[in-house]
Amino acid sequence: MTTADDFVIQFIQDKGLVSSADVAEARASLTSIPDGQNPDTLAIAKLVEAGKVSWAKITKELGKEFDMEVIDVSVVTPADALLKLVGRELAERSNILPLQMDGAELLVAIADPLDTETLDSLSRVLKLTLNTKLAPPDELKVAIERCYTGGQAAGGADDILGGMGGDGIELPSTGDVKQEDAPIIRYVNSLIVDAIRRKASDIHLEPLEKRFRVRFRVDGVLQEMKGPAKRLQASVISRLKLMAEVSLAEKRIPQDGRIQARTGGRDIDLRVSILPTVYGESIVMRILDKEGLKLGLPELGFFADDQAKFQGLISGSDGVFLVTGPTGSGKSTTLYSALNYINKPDRKIITVEDPVEYQMAGINQVQVKRDVGMTFAAALRAMLRQAPNIVMIGEIRDLETAEIAINAALTGHMVFSTLHTNDSVSAVTRLVDIGVKPFLVSAALRGALAQRLVRRICQSCAQPYKPTAKELYTIGMTEQDIAGATPMKGAGCPKCNERGYKGRRGVFEIFVITEEVQEMIYSGASLVELRRKARESGMRTMREDGQRKVASGMTTVEEVMGATVADDII
């Protein structure tokens, strides 16, 4: 802010952000004032530096005063065409970042709502109408540096990578660094930081015939990012292999490794998978953020009634509880959140996993190592001699593991695990298909949860939306079903990268094993019969849970359609 800081300094006093004594002290500390510099500009900087007020608070109050939206520019990535339209020099000089173009209108982020002279000048130069949103000046400066550094045209390694430092991230040391490797190291570090900042779940580096493609998976959807030049492919891959502590010389077979990092005070694990392809080694890094384990059960997407049912199932003293769904449906997150909920000092919890994705305090975790005979079954046998209260098995894959899990449940242990089935009721038939006797399934199984993930509507740009009758029909709803409800849709904003969605939530199907269901399993009832009985007992299907979440404004018809199937074809 530069043009009207005399107004701003009085404004923040009037709003109670700082006292008159604070302002007097800041002004008194100015020993020299450069020619042409507004002393109030320096005084505000002193107040911020002293921690009396933050730019974020000042900007928030100015946004209210001038009825302007304040945005988070740390998640903004403008298109290359916009960065070229408003050059770096102009953006830095004016502290302005282009966001979006709509015909002859350009949306920009600014720090000073009173600097109309700069905006008028920029509008004349570009011959465009400018629409504005506010951002704190310090955050805007950082965003301009990030966007223009990442948006440069491809040149040498330093042209592409220079300035993209890995600030804020601590990675394991990999020995002496040669000067010529420094740009590659900066790029790889910045790539990881950017993915974490965007809350990506995976980083994909894919060698193609003429380019080296980089993509992030955000909220389950792959988004292409600006990648390095093809000639840097080998250097980037070698750097990542070095960090993951796998063989640099081996390029013929798949390899798996792990990178541990710390950024923003958070511990991040990256599980690295390397696969040889025709045009080089493809690398996928799965980002495992331990913060995800701290999700409460409501944050998973449960409504109050389903949450109470879920809590009742996981709080039992014995039995088997299964979470089912395909790969990537959030089964591990749900299980870890359940363990986090029941992890108390008076309970001994042991897990056996392949691999151990998250390390949790207070829980004994065992890593499967098949090459030395440490299989799920072998680990389970040993675990039961450790007298645990609760056992978690990463996945039931075969009869041996299933039988040990069932026997553990029948001898007074609570057993959690996952299965790959399409719905919750199929967990019963899947166990029988593996080879477990129906009477054992009947005696040990307490319940099963099936789930899928849907994208959540961005809370910053959500607005009421009335689905058409055709849209409602596609998920089995009518206009009467949403009478009095408030369906929403995301309009798109910088916080969600104009996508209208931010984050994901689960849609669930909870199958509780009642006495009647136990008798049916014991007598060998079919899947259709079991499902009919579950529905009669009040089980809500994933499609029906999705319908409730559309009506509540959590997600959209399109998301529920893509994640669930109609109840009459299950």
Coordinates of C-alpha atoms in Angstrom, one line a residue:
M1 CA 0.0 0.0 0.0
T2 CA 1.4 3.3 -1.0
T3 CA -1.1 5.9 -2.2
A4 CA -3.2 6.6 0.9
D5 CA -1.4 5.2 3.9
D6 CA -2.3 8.3 5.8
F7 CA -6.0 7.1 5.4
V8 CA -5.0 3.5 6.3
I9 CA -3.1 4.3 9.5
Q10 CA -6.1 6.3 10.7
F11 CA -8.5 3.6 9.5
I12 CA -6.7 0.8 11.5
Q13 CA -6.8 3.0 14.6
D14 CA -10.6 3.6 14.1
K15 CA -11.2 -0.1 13.7
G16 CA -9.2 -0.9 16.9
L17 CA -6.5 -2.9 15.2
V18 CA -3.9 -0.7 16.8
S19 CA -3.9 2.0 19.5
S20 CA -2.9 5.6 19.0
A21 CA 0.1 4.9 21.4
D22 CA 1.2 2.1 19.0
V23 CA 1.1 4.5 16.1
A24 CA 2.9 7.3 18.0
E25 CA 5.6 4.8 18.9
A26 CA 6.0 3.6 15.3
R27 CA 6.3 7.1 14.0
A28 CA 8.8 8.0 16.7
S29 CA 11.0 5.1 15.7
L30 CA 11.5 6.5 12.2
T31 CA 15.0 8.0 12.4
S32 CA 15.2 8.9 8.8
I33 CA 12.7 9.2 5.9
P34 CA 13.9 8.8 2.3
D35 CA 12.9 11.6 -0.1
G36 CA 9.5 11.0 -1.6
Q37 CA 8.5 8.3 0.9
N38 CA 5.3 8.7 2.9
P39 CA 6.2 8.5 6.6
D40 CA 2.9 6.7 7.3
T41 CA 3.9 4.0 4.9
L42 CA 7.0 3.4 6.9
A43 CA 5.0 3.6 10.2
I44 CA 2.6 0.8 9.0
A45 CA 5.5 -1.3 8.1
K46 CA 7.0 -0.8 11.6
L47 CA 3.6 -1.8 13.2
V48 CA 3.5 -5.0 11.2
E49 CA 7.2 -5.7 11.9
A50 CA 6.6 -5.3 15.6
G51 CA 3.6 -7.7 15.5
K52 CA 1.1 -5.0 16.5
V53 CA -1.1 -5.8 13.5
S54 CA -0.8 -8.1 10.4
W55 CA -1.4 -7.3 6.8
A56 CA -4.1 -10.0 6.7
K57 CA -6.1 -8.2 9.4
I58 CA -5.7 -4.8 7.7
T59 CA -6.7 -6.2 4.3
K60 CA -9.7 -8.0 5.8
E61 CA -11.0 -4.7 7.3
L62 CA -10.4 -2.8 4.1
G63 CA -12.3 -5.5 2.2
K64 CA -15.3 -4.9 4.5
E65 CA -15.0 -1.2 4.2
F66 CA -14.9 -1.1 0.3
D67 CA -17.1 -4.2 -0.1
M68 CA -14.3 -6.1 -1.9
E69 CA -13.6 -9.9 -1.7
V70 CA -10.3 -10.9 0.0
I71 CA -8.7 -13.9 -1.7
D72 CA -6.0 -16.4 -0.8
V73 CA -3.4 -15.9 -3.5
S74 CA -1.2 -18.7 -2.3
V75 CA -3.3 -21.2 -4.2
V76 CA -3.7 -19.1 -7.4
T77 CA -1.9 -20.1 -10.6
P78 CA -2.8 -17.8 -13.5
A79 CA -2.7 -18.9 -17.1
D80 CA 0.6 -18.3 -19.0
A81 CA -1.3 -16.0 -21.4
L82 CA -2.3 -13.7 -18.5
L83 CA 1.2 -13.6 -17.1
K84 CA 2.5 -12.5 -20.5
L85 CA -0.3 -9.9 -20.9
V86 CA 0.7 -8.3 -17.6
G87 CA 4.5 -8.6 -17.6
R88 CA 6.5 -9.4 -14.5
E89 CA 8.0 -5.9 -14.3
L90 CA 4.6 -4.3 -14.4
A91 CA 3.1 -6.8 -11.9
E92 CA 6.0 -6.2 -9.4
R93 CA 6.0 -2.4 -9.8
S94 CA 2.2 -2.2 -9.3
N95 CA 1.9 -5.2 -6.9
I96 CA -0.9 -6.6 -9.1
L97 CA -1.5 -10.2 -10.1
P98 CA -3.8 -11.1 -13.1
L99 CA -6.3 -13.9 -12.2
Q100 CA -8.8 -14.4 -14.9
M101 CA -9.9 -13.0 -18.3
D102 CA -13.5 -12.8 -19.3
G103 CA -13.9 -11.1 -22.7
A104 CA -12.7 -7.5 -22.4
E105 CA -12.7 -7.7 -18.6
L106 CA -9.6 -8.7 -16.6
L107 CA -9.8 -9.8 -13.0
V108 CA -6.7 -8.8 -10.9
A109 CA -5.6 -9.2 -7.3
I110 CA -4.5 -5.9 -5.7
A111 CA -3.2 -4.8 -2.3
D112 CA -4.3 -1.2 -2.2
P113 CA -8.0 -0.4 -2.9
L114 CA -7.3 3.3 -3.0
D115 CA -4.7 3.2 -5.7
T116 CA -7.1 4.1 -8.5
E117 CA -4.4 5.9 -10.5
T118 CA -2.4 2.7 -11.1
L119 CA -5.5 0.8 -12.0
D120 CA -6.6 3.5 -14.5
S121 CA -3.2 3.6 -16.0
L122 CA -3.1 -0.2 -16.3
S123 CA -6.6 -0.3 -17.8
R124 CA -5.5 2.2 -20.5
V125 CA -2.3 0.3 -21.3
L126 CA -4.1 -3.1 -21.6
K127 CA -7.3 -1.6 -23.2
L128 CA -9.3 -3.7 -20.8
T129 CA -11.8 -3.2 -18.0
L130 CA -10.3 -4.2 -14.7
N131 CA -12.2 -5.9 -11.9
T132 CA -10.4 -6.2 -8.6
K133 CA -10.1 -8.5 -5.6
L134 CA -8.0 -7.7 -2.5
A135 CA -5.0 -9.7 -1.1
P136 CA -2.6 -8.8 1.7
P137 CA 0.4 -7.0 0.1
D138 CA 3.0 -9.4 1.6
E139 CA 1.2 -12.5 0.3
L140 CA 0.6 -10.8 -3.1
K141 CA 4.3 -10.1 -3.5
V142 CA 5.2 -13.8 -2.7
A143 CA 2.5 -15.0 -5.2
I144 CA 3.8 -12.7 -8.0
E145 CA 7.3 -14.1 -7.5
R146 CA 6.0 -17.7 -7.5
C147 CA 3.8 -17.3 -10.5
Y148 CA 6.2 -15.4 -12.7
T149 CA 9.1 -17.6 -11.9
G150 CA 7.1 -20.7 -12.7
G151 CA 5.6 -19.2 -15.8
Q152 CA 8.8 -18.4 -17.7
A153 CA 9.5 -19.7 -21.1
A154 CA 11.7 -22.8 -21.4
G155 CA 15.4 -22.1 -21.7
G156 CA 18.4 -23.5 -19.9
A157 CA 18.0 -25.3 -16.6
D158 CA 18.5 -22.1 -14.6
D159 CA 16.0 -20.2 -16.8
I160 CA 13.3 -22.8 -15.9
L161 CA 14.4 -23.6 -12.4
G162 CA 16.1 -20.5 -11.1
G163 CA 14.4 -18.9 -8.2
M164 CA 12.2 -21.9 -7.5
G165 CA 13.8 -22.5 -4.1
G166 CA 12.6 -25.1 -1.7
D167 CA 12.0 -22.6 1.0
G168 CA 10.0 -24.0 3.9
I169 CA 10.8 -27.6 3.2
E170 CA 13.3 -29.9 5.0
L171 CA 14.4 -32.9 3.0
P172 CA 16.9 -35.6 3.9
S173 CA 20.5 -34.9 3.1
T174 CA 21.8 -36.7 0.0
G175 CA 25.5 -36.0 0.3
D176 CA 27.6 -33.3 -1.4
V177 CA 25.8 -31.1 -3.9
K178 CA 27.6 -30.2 -7.1
Q179 CA 27.0 -26.6 -8.3
E180 CA 25.6 -27.8 -11.6
D181 CA 23.0 -29.9 -9.7
A182 CA 21.6 -27.0 -7.7
P183 CA 18.9 -25.9 -10.2
I184 CA 17.6 -29.5 -10.4
I185 CA 17.5 -29.7 -6.6
R186 CA 15.6 -26.4 -6.3
Y187 CA 13.1 -27.5 -8.9
V188 CA 12.4 -30.9 -7.2
N189 CA 12.0 -29.2 -3.8
S190 CA 9.7 -26.6 -5.2
L191 CA 7.6 -29.2 -7.0
I192 CA 7.0 -31.0 -3.7
V193 CA 6.2 -27.8 -1.9
D194 CA 3.8 -26.7 -4.6
A195 CA 2.0 -30.1 -4.5
I196 CA 1.6 -29.9 -0.7
R197 CA 0.4 -26.3 -0.9
R198 CA -2.3 -27.4 -3.4
K199 CA -3.3 -30.3 -1.2
A200 CA -2.5 -32.8 -3.9
S201 CA -2.6 -36.5 -3.1
D202 CA -0.2 -37.6 -5.9
I203 CA 2.6 -36.2 -8.0
H204 CA 2.9 -37.8 -11.4
L205 CA 6.1 -37.4 -13.5
E206 CA 5.5 -39.1 -16.9
P207 CA 8.1 -39.3 -19.7
L208 CA 6.4 -38.9 -23.1
E209 CA 7.9 -39.0 -26.5
K210 CA 8.7 -35.3 -26.8
R211 CA 8.0 -33.9 -23.4
F212 CA 8.2 -34.6 -19.7
R213 CA 4.7 -34.3 -18.3
V214 CA 4.0 -33.3 -14.6
R215 CA 0.6 -33.7 -13.1
F216 CA -0.9 -33.3 -9.6
R217 CA -4.0 -35.3 -8.5
V218 CA -6.1 -32.8 -6.5
D219 CA -9.4 -33.9 -5.0
G220 CA -9.2 -37.1 -7.1
V221 CA -8.7 -35.2 -10.5
L222 CA -5.4 -35.0 -12.4
Q223 CA -4.3 -31.5 -13.2
E224 CA -1.4 -30.8 -15.6
M225 CA 1.3 -28.5 -14.4
K226 CA 4.1 -26.8 -16.2
G227 CA 7.0 -29.3 -16.4
P228 CA 10.7 -29.0 -17.1
A229 CA 12.2 -29.4 -20.5
K230 CA 12.5 -32.9 -21.9
R231 CA 16.3 -32.7 -21.7
L232 CA 16.1 -32.3 -18.0
Q233 CA 14.1 -35.5 -17.6
A234 CA 17.1 -37.8 -16.6
S235 CA 18.4 -35.3 -14.1
V236 CA 15.1 -34.8 -12.3
I237 CA 14.5 -38.6 -12.2
S238 CA 18.0 -39.2 -10.8
R239 CA 17.5 -36.6 -8.1
L240 CA 14.2 -38.2 -7.0
K241 CA 15.7 -41.7 -7.0
L242 CA 18.5 -40.4 -4.9
M243 CA 16.1 -38.9 -2.4
A244 CA 14.0 -42.0 -2.3
E245 CA 17.2 -44.1 -1.7
V246 CA 16.7 -46.5 -4.6
S247 CA 19.3 -47.7 -7.1
L248 CA 20.3 -45.1 -9.7
A249 CA 21.8 -47.7 -11.9
E250 CA 18.7 -49.9 -12.1
K251 CA 16.4 -48.8 -14.9
R252 CA 14.9 -52.2 -16.0
I253 CA 12.6 -53.1 -13.1
P254 CA 10.1 -51.3 -10.9
Q255 CA 11.4 -49.8 -7.7
D256 CA 9.7 -48.4 -4.6
G257 CA 11.1 -45.9 -2.1
R258 CA 10.2 -43.3 0.4
I259 CA 11.0 -39.6 1.0
Q260 CA 10.4 -38.0 4.3
A261 CA 10.0 -34.2 4.4
R262 CA 8.9 -31.5 6.9
T263 CA 7.2 -28.4 5.7
G264 CA 5.2 -25.8 7.6
G265 CA 5.7 -27.7 10.8
R266 CA 4.1 -30.8 9.4
D267 CA 5.6 -34.2 8.7
I268 CA 5.0 -35.4 5.2
D269 CA 5.9 -38.8 3.8
L270 CA 6.1 -39.4 0.1
R271 CA 5.7 -43.0 -1.1
V272 CA 7.7 -43.2 -4.4
S273 CA 6.8 -45.7 -7.2
I274 CA 9.2 -46.0 -10.2
L275 CA 8.1 -47.8 -13.3
P276 CA 10.2 -48.2 -16.5
T277 CA 8.3 -47.1 -19.6
V278 CA 9.2 -46.8 -23.3
Y279 CA 10.4 -43.2 -23.0
G280 CA 12.0 -43.4 -19.5
E281 CA 11.1 -44.1 -15.9
S282 CA 7.7 -42.9 -14.8
I283 CA 7.5 -41.7 -11.2
V284 CA 4.5 -41.4 -9.0
M285 CA 4.8 -39.9 -5.5
R286 CA 1.9 -40.4 -3.2
I287 CA 1.8 -37.7 -0.5
L288 CA 0.9 -39.0 2.9
D289 CA 0.1 -36.1 5.2
K290 CA -0.2 -37.1 8.8
E291 CA -2.6 -34.1 9.4
G292 CA -5.2 -36.2 7.6
L293 CA -5.2 -38.6 10.5
K294 CA -6.4 -35.9 12.8
L295 CA -9.7 -35.7 11.0
G296 CA -12.7 -36.1 13.2
L297 CA -15.4 -38.4 12.1
P298 CA -17.7 -35.5 10.9
E299 CA -14.8 -34.3 8.6
L300 CA -15.0 -37.7 6.9
G301 CA -18.5 -36.8 5.7
F302 CA -20.7 -38.6 8.2
F303 CA -24.1 -37.2 9.1
A304 CA -24.9 -37.4 12.8
D305 CA -27.0 -40.6 12.6
D306 CA -24.4 -42.4 10.5
Q307 CA -21.6 -41.2 12.8
A308 CA -23.4 -42.6 15.8
K309 CA -23.9 -45.9 14.1
F310 CA -20.2 -46.0 13.0
Q311 CA -18.9 -45.1 16.5
G312 CA -21.0 -47.9 18.0
L313 CA -19.5 -50.4 15.6
I314 CA -15.8 -49.4 16.1
S315 CA -16.2 -49.2 19.9
G316 CA -17.1 -52.8 20.3
S317 CA -15.0 -55.2 22.5
D318 CA -14.7 -57.9 19.9
G319 CA -15.6 -58.9 16.4
V320 CA -14.6 -57.9 12.8
F321 CA -15.4 -54.6 11.2
L322 CA -14.6 -54.2 7.5
V323 CA -14.2 -51.1 5.3
T324 CA -14.8 -51.9 1.7
G325 CA -14.4 -50.0 -1.6
P326 CA -12.0 -49.8 -4.6
T327 CA -8.5 -48.4 -4.5
G328 CA -8.5 -44.7 -3.8
S329 CA -11.9 -44.6 -2.1
G330 CA -10.4 -43.5 1.2
K331 CA -10.6 -46.8 3.1
S332 CA -7.2 -46.2 4.9
T333 CA -8.1 -42.7 6.0
T334 CA -11.4 -43.9 7.5
L335 CA -9.6 -46.8 9.3
Y336 CA -6.9 -44.5 10.6
S337 CA -9.5 -42.0 11.8
A338 CA -11.3 -44.7 13.6
L339 CA -8.1 -45.9 15.3
N340 CA -7.4 -42.3 16.2
Y341 CA -10.9 -42.0 17.8
I342 CA -10.5 -45.2 19.9
N343 CA -6.8 -44.8 20.7
K344 CA -6.8 -44.5 24.5
P345 CA -4.1 -45.2 27.1
D346 CA -6.0 -48.3 28.4
R347 CA -6.1 -50.0 25.0
K348 CA -3.3 -51.8 23.2
I349 CA -3.6 -51.4 19.4
I350 CA -1.4 -53.3 16.9
T351 CA -1.6 -52.9 13.1
V352 CA 0.0 -55.0 10.3
E353 CA 0.3 -53.1 7.1
D354 CA 1.8 -53.3 3.6
P355 CA 3.2 -50.7 3.7
V356 CA 2.9 -48.7 6.9
E357 CA 1.5 -45.5 5.3
Y358 CA 1.2 -43.3 8.4
Q359 CA 3.1 -43.6 11.7
M360 CA 0.7 -43.0 14.7
A361 CA 1.7 -42.2 18.2
G362 CA 0.7 -44.8 20.8
I363 CA 0.1 -47.6 18.3
N364 CA 2.3 -50.5 17.5
Q365 CA 2.7 -50.8 13.7
V366 CA 4.2 -53.8 11.9
Q367 CA 5.5 -53.7 8.3
V368 CA 4.9 -56.7 6.1
K369 CA 8.1 -58.1 4.6
R370 CA 7.3 -61.1 2.4
D371 CA 10.9 -61.6 1.3
V372 CA 11.8 -62.7 4.9
G373 CA 8.5 -64.6 5.5
M374 CA 6.8 -61.7 7.4
T375 CA 3.4 -62.1 5.7
F376 CA 0.1 -60.8 7.0
A377 CA -0.6 -64.2 8.4
A378 CA 2.8 -64.6 10.1
A379 CA 2.6 -61.1 11.6
L380 CA -1.0 -61.7 12.8
R381 CA 0.0 -64.9 14.6
A382 CA 2.8 -63.1 16.4
M383 CA 0.6 -60.1 17.2
L384 CA -1.9 -62.1 19.0
R385 CA 0.7 -63.3 21.5
Q386 CA 1.2 -59.6 22.3
A387 CA -2.2 -59.5 24.0
P388 CA -3.7 -56.6 22.0
N389 CA -7.2 -55.2 22.5
I390 CA -7.5 -54.0 18.9
V391 CA -5.9 -55.4 15.8
M392 CA -5.9 -53.6 12.4
I393 CA -5.0 -55.6 9.3
G394 CA -4.2 -53.5 6.2
E395 CA -6.2 -55.8 3.9
I396 CA -7.7 -59.3 4.0
R397 CA -6.4 -61.0 0.8
D398 CA -6.5 -64.7 1.3
L399 CA -8.0 -67.5 3.4
E400 CA -5.1 -67.8 5.8
T401 CA -5.3 -64.1 6.8
A402 CA -9.1 -64.2 6.9
E403 CA -9.2 -67.2 9.2
I404 CA -6.7 -65.8 11.7
A405 CA -8.6 -62.5 11.7
I406 CA -11.9 -64.3 12.4
N407 CA -10.3 -66.5 15.1
A408 CA -8.8 -63.3 16.7
A409 CA -12.3 -61.8 16.8
L410 CA -13.8 -64.9 18.3
T411 CA -11.2 -64.9 21.1
G412 CA -12.0 -61.4 22.3
H413 CA -10.2 -59.0 20.0
M414 CA -11.6 -56.2 17.9
V415 CA -10.3 -56.6 14.4
F416 CA -10.4 -53.8 11.7
S417 CA -9.5 -54.5 8.1
T418 CA -10.4 -53.6 4.5
L419 CA -11.8 -55.6 1.6
H420 CA -12.1 -54.8 -2.1
T421 CA -15.9 -55.2 -2.8
N422 CA -18.4 -52.9 -4.5
D423 CA -20.8 -52.5 -1.5
S424 CA -21.0 -53.3 2.2
V425 CA -23.2 -56.4 2.0
S426 CA -20.8 -58.1 -0.5
A427 CA -18.2 -58.3 2.3
V428 CA -20.1 -61.3 3.6
T429 CA -20.1 -63.2 0.3
R430 CA -16.5 -62.1 -0.3
L431 CA -15.3 -63.8 2.9
V432 CA -17.3 -66.9 2.0
D433 CA -15.8 -66.9 -1.5
I434 CA -12.3 -66.7 0.0
G435 CA -13.1 -69.9 1.9
V436 CA -14.2 -68.8 5.4
K437 CA -17.1 -71.0 6.7
P438 CA -20.4 -69.1 6.8
F439 CA -20.9 -70.0 10.5
L440 CA -17.6 -68.3 11.3
V441 CA -18.6 -65.2 9.4
S442 CA -21.9 -65.1 11.1
A443 CA -20.3 -65.3 14.6
A444 CA -17.4 -62.9 14.0
L445 CA -18.6 -60.1 11.7
R446 CA -20.1 -57.1 13.4
G447 CA -20.5 -54.8 10.4
A448 CA -19.1 -53.4 7.2
L449 CA -18.8 -49.9 5.8
A450 CA -18.7 -49.3 2.0
Q451 CA -17.6 -45.8 0.8
R452 CA -16.8 -43.7 -2.2
L453 CA -15.3 -40.2 -2.3
V454 CA -17.1 -37.2 -3.9
R455 CA -15.7 -33.7 -4.3
R456 CA -17.0 -31.1 -1.8
I457 CA -18.4 -27.8 -3.0
C458 CA -15.9 -25.0 -2.4
Q459 CA -17.2 -23.1 0.7
S460 CA -15.7 -19.8 -0.6
C461 CA -17.8 -19.7 -3.8
A462 CA -20.8 -21.9 -3.0
Q463 CA -24.1 -20.4 -4.1
P464 CA -27.7 -21.8 -4.1
Y465 CA -28.5 -23.9 -7.1
K466 CA -31.7 -25.6 -8.1
P467 CA -31.0 -28.9 -10.0
T468 CA -33.3 -29.5 -13.0
A469 CA -35.8 -32.3 -12.9
K470 CA -33.6 -34.3 -15.3
E471 CA -30.5 -33.9 -13.1
L472 CA -32.5 -35.1 -10.1
Y473 CA -33.9 -38.0 -12.0
T474 CA -30.4 -39.3 -12.8
I475 CA -29.7 -39.9 -9.1
G476 CA -33.2 -41.1 -8.3
M477 CA -34.6 -37.9 -6.8
T478 CA -37.6 -35.7 -7.5
E479 CA -38.2 -32.0 -6.9
Q480 CA -40.2 -32.9 -3.8
D481 CA -37.1 -34.5 -2.3
I482 CA -35.3 -31.1 -2.3
A483 CA -38.3 -29.1 -1.1
G484 CA -37.1 -27.0 1.7
A485 CA -33.5 -28.1 1.1
T486 CA -30.6 -25.9 -0.1
P487 CA -28.6 -27.5 -2.9
M488 CA -25.4 -25.6 -3.8
K489 CA -22.9 -25.3 -6.6
G490 CA -19.5 -23.7 -6.7
A491 CA -19.2 -20.7 -9.0
G492 CA -15.4 -21.0 -9.1
C493 CA -12.9 -18.8 -7.3
P494 CA -9.1 -18.5 -6.9
K495 CA -9.3 -20.6 -3.7
C496 CA -10.5 -23.6 -5.6
N497 CA -8.6 -22.7 -8.9
E498 CA -12.0 -21.8 -10.5
R499 CA -13.1 -25.5 -10.2
G500 CA -16.0 -25.0 -7.8
Y501 CA -14.8 -27.9 -5.6
K502 CA -12.3 -28.0 -2.7
G503 CA -11.6 -31.1 -0.7
R504 CA -13.5 -34.4 -0.7
R505 CA -16.0 -36.2 1.6
G506 CA -17.2 -39.7 1.8
V507 CA -20.6 -41.2 0.8
F508 CA -21.2 -44.2 3.0
E509 CA -23.2 -47.4 3.3
I510 CA -23.2 -49.0 6.8
F511 CA -24.2 -52.6 7.1
V512 CA -24.9 -53.6 10.7
I513 CA -25.0 -57.4 11.4
T514 CA -28.2 -58.0 13.4
E515 CA -29.4 -61.3 14.9
E516 CA -31.6 -61.9 11.9
V517 CA -28.8 -61.2 9.5
Q518 CA -26.5 -63.6 11.5
E519 CA -29.1 -66.4 11.0
M520 CA -29.3 -65.7 7.3
I521 CA -25.5 -65.8 6.9
Y522 CA -25.3 -69.0 8.9
S523 CA -27.9 -70.6 6.6
G524 CA -26.1 -69.5 3.5
A525 CA -28.5 -66.8 2.3
S526 CA -27.7 -65.1 -1.1
L527 CA -26.3 -61.6 -1.6
V528 CA -29.7 -60.5 -2.9
E529 CA -31.5 -61.8 0.2
L530 CA -29.0 -60.2 2.6
R531 CA -29.2 -56.9 0.9
R532 CA -33.0 -57.0 1.0
K533 CA -32.9 -57.7 4.7
A534 CA -30.4 -54.9 5.3
R535 CA -32.6 -52.4 3.5
E536 CA -35.6 -53.5 5.5
S537 CA -33.5 -53.0 8.7
G538 CA -32.9 -49.4 7.7
M539 CA -29.6 -49.5 5.8
R540 CA -29.1 -46.5 3.6
T541 CA -27.2 -47.1 0.3
M542 CA -24.3 -45.0 -0.9
R543 CA -26.6 -43.5 -3.6
E544 CA -29.1 -42.5 -1.0
D545 CA -26.4 -41.0 1.2
G546 CA -25.2 -39.1 -1.8
Q547 CA -28.8 -37.8 -2.3
R548 CA -28.8 -36.4 1.2
K549 CA -25.5 -34.7 0.6
V550 CA -26.8 -33.1 -2.6
A551 CA -29.8 -31.8 -0.7
S552 CA -27.6 -30.5 2.1
G553 CA -25.3 -28.5 -0.3
M554 CA -22.2 -30.6 0.4
T555 CA -21.7 -31.9 -3.1
T556 CA -23.4 -32.0 -6.6
V557 CA -25.5 -34.3 -8.6
E558 CA -22.6 -34.9 -11.0
E559 CA -20.3 -36.1 -8.2
V560 CA -22.8 -38.5 -6.8
M561 CA -23.6 -39.8 -10.3
G562 CA -19.9 -40.5 -10.9
A563 CA -19.2 -42.2 -7.6
T564 CA -22.2 -44.4 -7.0
V565 CA -24.5 -46.7 -8.9
A566 CA -28.3 -46.9 -8.9
D567 CA -29.7 -49.0 -6.1
D568 CA -31.7 -51.2 -8.4
I569 CA -28.6 -52.5 -10.2
I570 CA -26.6 -53.5 -7.1

